[in-house]
XYZ file of N, CA and C in Angstrom:
189
model
N 0.771 -1.042 -0.022
C 0.084 -0.166 -0.041
C 0.968 1.304 -0.434
N 1.791 1.386 1.169
C 2.768 2.309 1.003
C 3.589 2.778 -0.362
N 3.746 1.505 -1.015
C 4.430 1.371 -2.140
C 3.709 2.369 -3.291
N 2.463 2.109 -3.378
C 1.816 2.435 -4.240
C 1.614 4.055 -4.234
N 1.470 4.576 -2.911
C 1.319 5.893 -3.010
C 2.296 6.645 -3.148
N 3.808 6.091 -2.826
C 5.151 6.674 -3.206
C 5.137 6.846 -4.871
N 4.952 5.484 -5.223
C 4.737 5.329 -6.900
C 3.805 6.447 -7.549
N 2.780 6.467 -6.782
C 1.525 7.609 -7.607
C 2.242 8.918 -7.173
N 2.549 9.228 -6.237
C 3.325 10.397 -5.898
C 4.766 10.718 -6.848
N 5.295 9.931 -6.575
C 6.627 9.917 -7.866
C 6.059 10.395 -9.509
N 5.121 9.515 -9.967
C 4.397 9.602 -10.969
C 4.176 11.062 -11.411
N 3.495 11.412 -10.074
C 2.598 12.967 -10.437
C 4.004 13.776 -10.393
N 4.889 13.736 -9.547
C 6.181 14.457 -9.647
C 6.539 14.706 -11.083
N 6.841 13.719 -11.869
C 7.274 13.773 -13.086
C 6.547 14.086 -14.076
N 5.499 14.265 -13.597
C 4.464 14.554 -14.666
C 4.447 16.166 -14.192
N 4.624 16.754 -13.436
C 4.351 17.974 -12.950
C 5.808 18.415 -13.731
N 7.096 17.852 -13.339
C 8.106 18.373 -13.839
C 8.190 18.640 -15.391
N 7.553 17.680 -15.830
C 7.995 17.554 -17.452
C 7.022 18.642 -18.129
N 5.866 18.794 -17.365
C 5.044 19.728 -17.874
C 5.175 21.269 -17.721
N 5.976 21.435 -16.542
C 6.705 22.759 -16.090
C 8.034 23.000 -17.165
N 8.780 21.858 -17.362
C 9.675 22.099 -18.392
C 9.526 22.477 -19.814
N 8.124 22.421 -20.271
C 7.547 22.648 -21.615
C 7.242 24.438 -21.671
N 7.025 24.975 -20.536
C 6.894 26.312 -20.181
C 8.292 27.162 -20.581
N 7.681 27.865 -21.679
C 8.784 28.781 -22.026
C 9.463 29.825 -21.069
N 10.859 29.686 -20.963
C 11.519 30.192 -20.063
C 11.782 29.987 -18.423
N 11.100 28.861 -18.367
C 11.006 28.206 -16.831
C 12.475 27.521 -16.448
N 12.739 26.690 -17.515
C 13.993 25.875 -16.976
C 15.365 27.226 -17.128
N 15.031 28.388 -17.834
C 16.181 29.470 -17.716
C 16.080 30.078 -16.270
N 14.891 30.241 -15.842
C 14.433 30.762 -14.562
C 15.221 29.969 -13.294
N 14.720 28.442 -13.569
C 15.003 27.755 -12.557
C 16.461 27.518 -12.309
N 17.350 27.746 -13.931
C 18.740 27.820 -13.566
C 19.497 29.137 -13.044
N 18.387 30.377 -12.830
C 19.211 31.284 -12.414
C 18.907 31.251 -10.773
N 17.659 30.804 -10.322
C 17.593 30.566 -8.950
C 18.749 29.672 -8.314
N 18.918 28.593 -9.144
C 19.932 27.766 -8.920
C 21.124 28.695 -8.588
N 21.719 29.265 -9.164
C 23.209 29.835 -9.312
C 22.905 30.627 -7.995
N 21.542 31.664 -7.888
C 21.499 32.396 -6.854
C 21.705 31.346 -5.573
N 21.085 30.504 -5.511
C 21.239 29.782 -4.303
C 22.589 29.502 -4.043
N 23.735 28.828 -5.140
C 24.847 28.702 -5.086
C 25.648 29.792 -4.454
N 25.291 31.003 -4.664
C 25.861 32.266 -4.593
C 25.433 32.505 -2.547
N 24.628 32.341 -2.802
C 23.863 32.677 -1.493
C 24.992 31.839 -0.202
N 25.111 30.635 -0.488
C 25.516 29.398 0.184
C 27.452 29.969 0.114
N 27.932 30.485 -0.918
C 29.020 30.770 -0.847
C 29.285 31.756 -0.006
N 28.279 33.006 0.000
C 28.386 34.364 0.459
C 28.271 33.859 1.756
N 27.312 33.043 2.528
C 27.322 32.938 3.767
C 28.411 32.211 4.469
N 29.335 31.612 3.391
C 30.386 31.101 3.916
C 31.716 31.913 4.329
N 31.847 32.926 3.048
C 32.523 33.938 3.407
C 32.207 35.023 4.490
N 31.134 35.476 4.311
C 30.467 36.132 5.626
C 30.497 35.401 7.033
N 30.687 34.356 7.287
C 30.669 33.455 8.599
C 31.921 33.867 9.155
N 33.304 34.010 8.455
C 34.701 33.942 8.988
C 34.708 35.670 9.488
N 34.209 36.535 9.130
C 34.285 37.883 9.265
C 32.781 38.599 10.484
N 32.414 37.624 10.736
C 31.130 37.738 11.592
C 32.066 38.179 12.858
N 31.543 39.460 13.487
C 32.097 40.141 14.767
C 31.896 39.265 15.787
N 32.629 39.123 16.518
C 32.906 38.059 18.038
C 32.630 39.177 19.083
N 31.521 38.417 19.840
C 31.203 39.329 21.165
C 32.393 39.240 22.136
N 32.228 40.231 22.900
C 33.565 40.233 23.961
C 32.781 41.056 24.836
N 32.489 40.142 26.468
C 32.138 40.946 27.352
C 33.100 41.178 28.487
N 32.694 42.135 28.723
C 33.365 42.477 30.270
C 32.678 42.714 31.390
N 32.909 42.478 32.386
C 32.603 42.774 33.813
C 33.637 43.371 34.707
N 32.857 44.084 35.405
C 33.865 44.932 36.065
C 33.043 45.115 37.759
N 34.108 45.114 38.422
C 33.372 45.128 40.081
C 34.018 46.629 40.676
N 34.568 47.281 39.758
C 35.096 48.731 40.392
C 33.587 49.529 40.885
N 33.633 50.093 42.037
C 32.633 51.015 42.351
C 33.263 52.375 42.711
N 32.885 53.536 42.185
C 33.125 54.918 42.467
C 33.201 55.541 43.805
């Protein structure tokens, strides 16, 4: 029973993808979003190196 549900979903997904690929410009748009995702991941890695570190200082002096 579970295999039939997965198989059915798989076929529906394949059908949806093939229909989407026939839409003009959609493949190009998907490529742009894929490239954007790659750039975002690379920039996160780069920026994480330069993230400021929090420095806490406690003082017990009283005036």
